[in-house]
Amino acid sequence: MADRNPAPDTPELRERWGAFEFTESYRERADKAIARYPEGRQRSAVMPLLDLAQRQVGEQTNTQGWLPLPVIEYVADYLDMPVIRVLEVASFYFMYNMKPVGKYHVQVCGTTPCMLRGSDGLFETCKKRGMSKGHVSDDGLWTLTEVECMGNCATAPMVQINDDNYEDLTPERLDAILDELAAGNQPKTGTQIEGKRTSEPEGGPTTLKDMVGANHDYRGEW
Amino acid sequence: MPKVTVDGQEIDAPDGATVLQACELAGKEIPRFCYHERLSIAGNCRMCLVEVKPGPPKPQASCALPATEGQEIRTDTPMVKTAREGVMEFLLINHPLDCPICDQGGECDLQDQSVAYGRGGSRYEENKRAVTEKYMGPLIKTVMTRCIHCTRCVRFSEEIAGVDEIGAVGRGEDMQITTYLEQAAEHELSANVIDLCPVGALTSRPYAFEARPWELKKTLSIDVSDAIGANIRLDSRGREVMRALPRINDDVNEEWISDKARYQVDGLSRRRLDKVFMRTKGGLKPATWDEAFKAIAKAKPGKDIAAIAGDMVDCETMFAAKSLLKASGSSLLEGRQTGMDYDVSNLAAVNFNSTLAGIETADAILIVGSHIRWEAPLVNVRIRKAVKRGAKVFVIGAFWDTTYPAVFLGDELSSLGELPEAVGEIFSSAERPAIIMGGAALAHGALGAGLAFAEQFNLVREGWNGFNVLHFSAARMGGLMLGFAQKGGMKDIVTAKPKVVISLGADEMDFEPFADALKVYVGHHGDKGAHAADIILPGASYAEKDGTYVNTEGRVQFAEKAVFAPGDAREDWTILRALADALGVSVVFNSFAELQAAMIAEVPALGEEGLADFGAMPKASAKARAEGTISAYPIKDFYLTNAIARASAVMQQCSAELLGGGELAEAAE
């Protein structure tokens, strides 16, 4: 499981992030998130604000972004809430990175369905490129994390990289995706099987075939 | 009133009750860890499982399930038994088996309940979880491996104390209870989480490895560190008080006590006066009782004798001194050491009339010159509850961190007579408006203006009296009832030029004006009073004598003797009795019982536990105006307000660590 302790509170950390502030565009989005909740309930917007803060940190460091303690304190201050409550939220959800990550945060699902469909091979592929779990690769490009079920079992195995899912993977397909990313291109997201659109069965439907053309009422046949 | 059946017994549960409460009403014991009467319901320990019909065919957490009409609750079925065993087994999976070295041992909920509801042994053979210790300040010792994540401490600090300091970081197996960056918990009630913790995760740091609960003698006592009169239990072993714990009294302290009440007890065995001392050329020298009494008799005070009561003395001591002075023909009694001279002709005007429990129901509160968090932390908890119910709070005085929303109206006392219009409207339309006058307001002579305010906004009405004075000396109300007050305060005593001044543990008074008098200090700690005294007669502290105390709401309470005073020290009344003989006057008592009887004969209210009746409020003078600026409060350092606390190593450490050496109140927070 990932290390959820915040990065140590060092003078260097304070110096680097102590002056963190939302930029104009992020502030606009933050205020919009706060406005969704009734007056005085601004605390409810803590999750979107942490996400925005992480994204801004990501832009500023050319990574996926993470949450240094001064940034968590800034969000607490912005929402006028105790900082321990913000830290509780930030440390609870795995989408908030508590430690610096690379430009691409490769989250490989290792839960049973993905494992049965070959997620071990995906880890091998990643490791061959110099990734290791919980660490930023030397070129600053990758961070590998093993995660639990992401809800894409029908298209297992899957990998989430930053905001996108890549499904129906094989080591070769993952390699191609990582190559594209390293080259600075945006690979096709979702399923990686030619001709498949989403999570439908490969090679056409195997059940409810009469439904393909038109709506068919099966009830009389039960 | 839903009718439910608990194990075949039909009972009427109150509206809004939970299944757990219904079971308790029926006399069934429901094991629990996270549920606590005074905290919000969390429902995360799952120990309180019962079987409820109608409902899903599985055990349900009774603490979070409302009791509804026609429920059939079973607490004695095999399903409930195995469910509890299962939960207990899960809880114990990651709980270390270190009871022999755990301070909670013997008073541990987990220990007791695993004996009562757990299965005999463990089937777990894997490695247990280990968690690093977290620093939570000088009072709370943590062994977080023992934590079962009930979150009582988190809920206490958020809901009762009002400072969000403790939180649960991480999730699942990795969840850890901690303060932000492991800063010390900075709150006057922080140590109550030690009592709340059902396991040994949060234990008392000063008391660590000191004693086992079954070795201790338990004595019911009253706290004297402030004027709330919190009900405490002194746990002693041999001649030493090991610790103080709160007793439950919903009218006074609910279930909490301040950190000072809890941890000043180590001061009871430090800097004690255990011998008679007399000042000779070159300083204080040990002497005998005889020599001391002879020296006092030699001063031939006659009727020129005065007695000043300290902040922590009991009513019996004060009455003994009063009898002694009366027999000598003197009435120079005073308890307000710092020179306050507010009018005490009607005690209803200097009483906390709303009562401590009643202030919770107020809907508009004006605090005048009181740093309540330091003067009476338990009152602040009550006001916080009132605010949660919708009360508006305004403060006249310098800023302090209230822990609830409050409007500061500046530090000019004159604004008491000319409130902003919006504020005035709130008080006019309030159903239960209240004012709380603190020590700083009294010192500035604002009592009259406060009474005028009470009259203007009709604070005293059918079933409600919103006029409150908040004292912070445990002896204050008792002293006033016994007449320890001069019209002009300490000034009158100085003008009377007494030949002998008896200080009953009075440390805050100014001894300078009494340079020509013989100063006799009857007290228990070598503090400011002893430094200035000519003769020191060692007395007993609150733990070492039976006594009556009256708290700021006029509640008469008895404390019992827990241990014997050290060395030559005697109970104060015996010293005063012997002094009467030395001075050749006769007093009416020869035993404690006689003394108490004489006191009750003079002030009958002191003989009855409970609220004293001070009669109707006085008429306010319409001309009364308050002047002055409250830029600071009388208490400069919460942890060092009395001689016991100043002698306590724990309190000194708290002061240094949490308040940074007792700087100004503002700087401290």
Coordinates of C-alpha atoms in Angstrom, one line a residue, chain A:
Chain A
M1 CA 0.0 0.0 0.0
A2 CA 1.2 3.5 -0.7
D3 CA 2.9 5.5 1.9
R4 CA 0.4 8.0 3.1
N5 CA 2.5 10.0 5.5
P6 CA 3.0 13.6 4.3
A7 CA 6.5 14.6 3.1
P8 CA 8.6 15.8 6.0
D9 CA 8.2 19.4 7.1
T10 CA 11.6 20.8 6.3
P11 CA 12.9 24.4 5.8
E12 CA 13.5 23.6 2.2
L13 CA 9.8 22.5 1.8
R14 CA 8.7 25.7 3.5
E15 CA 10.9 27.8 1.3
R16 CA 9.7 26.1 -1.9
W17 CA 6.0 26.1 -1.2
G18 CA 5.5 28.6 1.7
A19 CA 4.3 31.3 -0.7
F20 CA 1.9 29.0 -2.6
E21 CA -1.2 30.8 -3.9
F22 CA -3.9 29.9 -6.4
T23 CA -3.2 31.5 -9.8
E24 CA -6.0 33.6 -11.3
S25 CA -7.6 30.7 -13.3
Y26 CA -7.3 28.3 -10.4
R27 CA -8.7 30.8 -8.0
E28 CA -11.7 31.2 -10.3
R29 CA -12.3 27.5 -10.4
A30 CA -11.8 27.2 -6.6
D31 CA -14.4 29.9 -5.9
K32 CA -16.8 28.2 -8.3
A33 CA -16.4 25.0 -6.3
I34 CA -17.1 26.8 -3.1
A35 CA -20.1 28.6 -4.6
R36 CA -21.8 25.2 -5.1
Y37 CA -22.4 24.9 -1.3
P38 CA -24.5 27.1 0.9
E39 CA -23.1 30.1 2.6
G40 CA -20.9 29.1 5.6
R41 CA -20.5 25.5 4.3
Q42 CA -17.4 26.3 2.3
R43 CA -15.6 23.4 4.0
S44 CA -17.6 21.1 1.8
A45 CA -15.4 22.2 -1.1
V46 CA -12.3 20.8 0.4
M47 CA -11.9 17.9 -2.0
P48 CA -12.2 19.9 -5.3
L49 CA -9.8 22.5 -3.8
L50 CA -7.2 19.9 -2.9
D51 CA -7.5 18.6 -6.4
L52 CA -7.0 22.0 -7.9
A53 CA -4.1 22.7 -5.6
Q54 CA -2.5 19.5 -6.6
R55 CA -3.0 20.3 -10.3
Q56 CA -1.5 23.7 -9.9
V57 CA 1.5 22.2 -8.1
G58 CA 1.7 19.7 -11.0
E59 CA 1.8 22.6 -13.6
Q60 CA 4.5 24.4 -11.6
T61 CA 6.7 21.3 -11.3
N62 CA 5.8 19.6 -14.6
T63 CA 4.5 16.5 -12.8
Q64 CA 1.1 15.1 -12.0
G65 CA 1.3 17.2 -8.9
W66 CA 1.3 16.5 -5.2
L67 CA 0.3 18.2 -1.9
P68 CA 3.2 19.6 0.2
L69 CA 2.2 20.6 3.8
P70 CA 2.3 24.4 3.1
V71 CA -0.2 23.8 0.3
I72 CA -2.5 21.8 2.6
E73 CA -2.2 24.7 5.0
Y74 CA -3.1 27.2 2.3
V75 CA -6.2 25.2 1.4
A76 CA -7.2 25.0 5.1
D77 CA -6.7 28.8 5.3
Y78 CA -8.7 29.4 2.1
L79 CA -11.6 27.4 3.5
D80 CA -11.2 28.7 7.0
M81 CA -11.0 25.2 8.5
P82 CA -8.6 23.4 10.8
V83 CA -5.6 22.1 9.0
I84 CA -5.9 18.7 10.6
R85 CA -9.3 18.2 9.0
V86 CA -7.7 18.9 5.5
L87 CA -4.9 16.6 6.2
E88 CA -7.4 13.9 7.2
V89 CA -9.1 14.2 3.8
A90 CA -5.8 14.5 1.9
S91 CA -4.3 11.4 3.5
F92 CA -7.5 9.4 3.1
Y93 CA -7.9 9.5 -0.7
F94 CA -5.2 7.9 -2.8
M95 CA -5.8 10.4 -5.7
Y96 CA -4.1 13.0 -3.5
N97 CA -0.3 12.5 -3.7
M98 CA 1.4 13.1 -0.4
K99 CA 4.9 12.8 -1.9
P100 CA 6.3 14.2 -5.2
V101 CA 5.5 12.1 -8.3
G102 CA 6.8 12.0 -11.8
K103 CA 5.2 13.6 -14.8
Y104 CA 3.2 10.4 -15.4
H105 CA 1.8 8.6 -12.4
V106 CA 1.4 5.1 -13.6
Q107 CA -1.1 3.4 -11.4
V108 CA -1.3 -0.3 -12.2
C109 CA -4.3 -2.2 -10.8
G110 CA -3.2 -5.4 -9.1
T111 CA -6.5 -6.6 -7.8
T112 CA -7.7 -10.1 -8.6
P113 CA -9.4 -9.7 -12.0
C114 CA -6.6 -7.6 -13.3
M115 CA -4.1 -10.0 -11.8
L116 CA -5.8 -13.0 -13.5
R117 CA -5.7 -11.2 -16.8
G118 CA -2.0 -10.5 -16.6
S119 CA -1.2 -7.4 -14.5
D120 CA 2.0 -9.0 -13.4
G121 CA 3.3 -8.6 -16.9
L122 CA 2.4 -4.9 -16.8
F123 CA 4.5 -4.4 -13.7
E124 CA 7.4 -6.2 -15.5
T125 CA 7.0 -3.8 -18.4
C126 CA 7.1 -0.8 -16.1
K127 CA 10.0 -2.1 -14.1
K128 CA 12.0 -2.6 -17.3
R129 CA 11.7 1.1 -18.0
G130 CA 13.3 1.9 -14.6
M131 CA 10.2 2.4 -12.6
S132 CA 9.9 1.1 -9.1
K133 CA 6.9 1.2 -6.8
G134 CA 6.6 4.5 -4.9
H135 CA 9.6 6.2 -6.5
V136 CA 10.1 8.8 -9.2
S137 CA 12.2 7.4 -12.0
D138 CA 15.6 9.0 -12.6
D139 CA 14.4 11.0 -15.6
G140 CA 11.5 12.4 -13.6
L141 CA 9.0 11.0 -16.0
W142 CA 7.4 8.1 -14.2
T143 CA 6.1 7.1 -10.8
L144 CA 4.8 3.6 -10.4
T145 CA 2.0 2.7 -7.9
E146 CA 0.2 -0.5 -7.4
V147 CA -3.5 0.3 -6.8
E148 CA -6.6 -1.6 -5.8
C149 CA -9.6 -2.1 -8.0
M150 CA -10.5 0.9 -10.2
G151 CA -13.8 -0.6 -11.4
N152 CA -12.7 -1.6 -14.9
C153 CA -12.7 -5.4 -14.3
A154 CA -14.6 -6.1 -17.6
T155 CA -11.6 -4.6 -19.5
A156 CA -8.9 -5.9 -17.3
P157 CA -6.0 -5.5 -17.0
M158 CA -6.0 -1.7 -16.7
V159 CA -3.6 1.1 -15.9
Q160 CA -4.5 4.6 -14.9
I161 CA -2.0 7.3 -15.9
N162 CA -2.8 10.7 -14.6
D163 CA -6.4 11.5 -15.6
D164 CA -6.8 8.7 -18.2
N165 CA -7.5 5.0 -18.1
Y166 CA -5.9 2.5 -20.5
E167 CA -7.7 -0.9 -20.6
D168 CA -7.5 -4.3 -22.2
L169 CA -3.7 -4.1 -21.9
T170 CA -0.9 -6.5 -22.7
P171 CA 2.7 -5.7 -22.0
E172 CA 3.2 -4.7 -25.7
R173 CA 0.2 -2.4 -25.7
L174 CA 1.3 -0.8 -22.4
D175 CA 4.8 -0.4 -23.9
A176 CA 3.4 1.5 -26.9
I177 CA 1.4 3.8 -24.6
L178 CA 4.4 4.6 -22.5
D179 CA 6.4 5.3 -25.6
E180 CA 3.8 7.7 -26.9
L181 CA 3.7 9.4 -23.5
A182 CA 7.4 9.7 -23.3
A183 CA 7.4 11.2 -26.7
G184 CA 5.0 13.8 -25.5
N185 CA 2.0 12.5 -27.5
Q186 CA -1.5 11.6 -26.2
P187 CA -2.3 8.0 -26.8
K188 CA -5.8 6.7 -27.3
T189 CA -7.5 6.3 -24.0
G190 CA -9.9 3.5 -22.9
T191 CA -9.7 0.1 -24.4
Q192 CA -6.7 -0.7 -26.5
I193 CA -8.4 -3.4 -28.7
E194 CA -8.9 -2.3 -32.3
G195 CA -12.6 -2.0 -33.1
K196 CA -13.8 -2.2 -29.5
R197 CA -15.5 1.0 -28.3
T198 CA -16.0 0.5 -24.6
S199 CA -16.4 -2.5 -22.4
E200 CA -18.6 -4.6 -24.8
P201 CA -17.5 -8.2 -25.3
E202 CA -14.8 -8.8 -27.9
G203 CA -16.2 -10.0 -31.2
G204 CA -19.7 -8.9 -30.7
P205 CA -22.3 -9.7 -28.1
T206 CA -22.6 -13.2 -26.6
T207 CA -25.9 -12.6 -24.8
L208 CA -29.1 -10.6 -25.5
K209 CA -28.2 -10.8 -29.2
D210 CA -31.7 -9.9 -30.3
M211 CA -31.2 -6.5 -28.7
V212 CA -28.5 -5.5 -31.2
G213 CA -30.8 -4.3 -33.9
A214 CA -33.8 -3.1 -32.0
N215 CA -35.4 -3.2 -28.6
H216 CA -36.5 -6.8 -28.0
D217 CA -38.9 -7.8 -25.2
Y218 CA -37.5 -11.0 -23.7
R219 CA -40.1 -11.1 -20.9
G220 CA -42.4 -13.6 -22.7
E221 CA -39.6 -16.1 -23.2
W222 CA -38.8 -16.5 -19.5

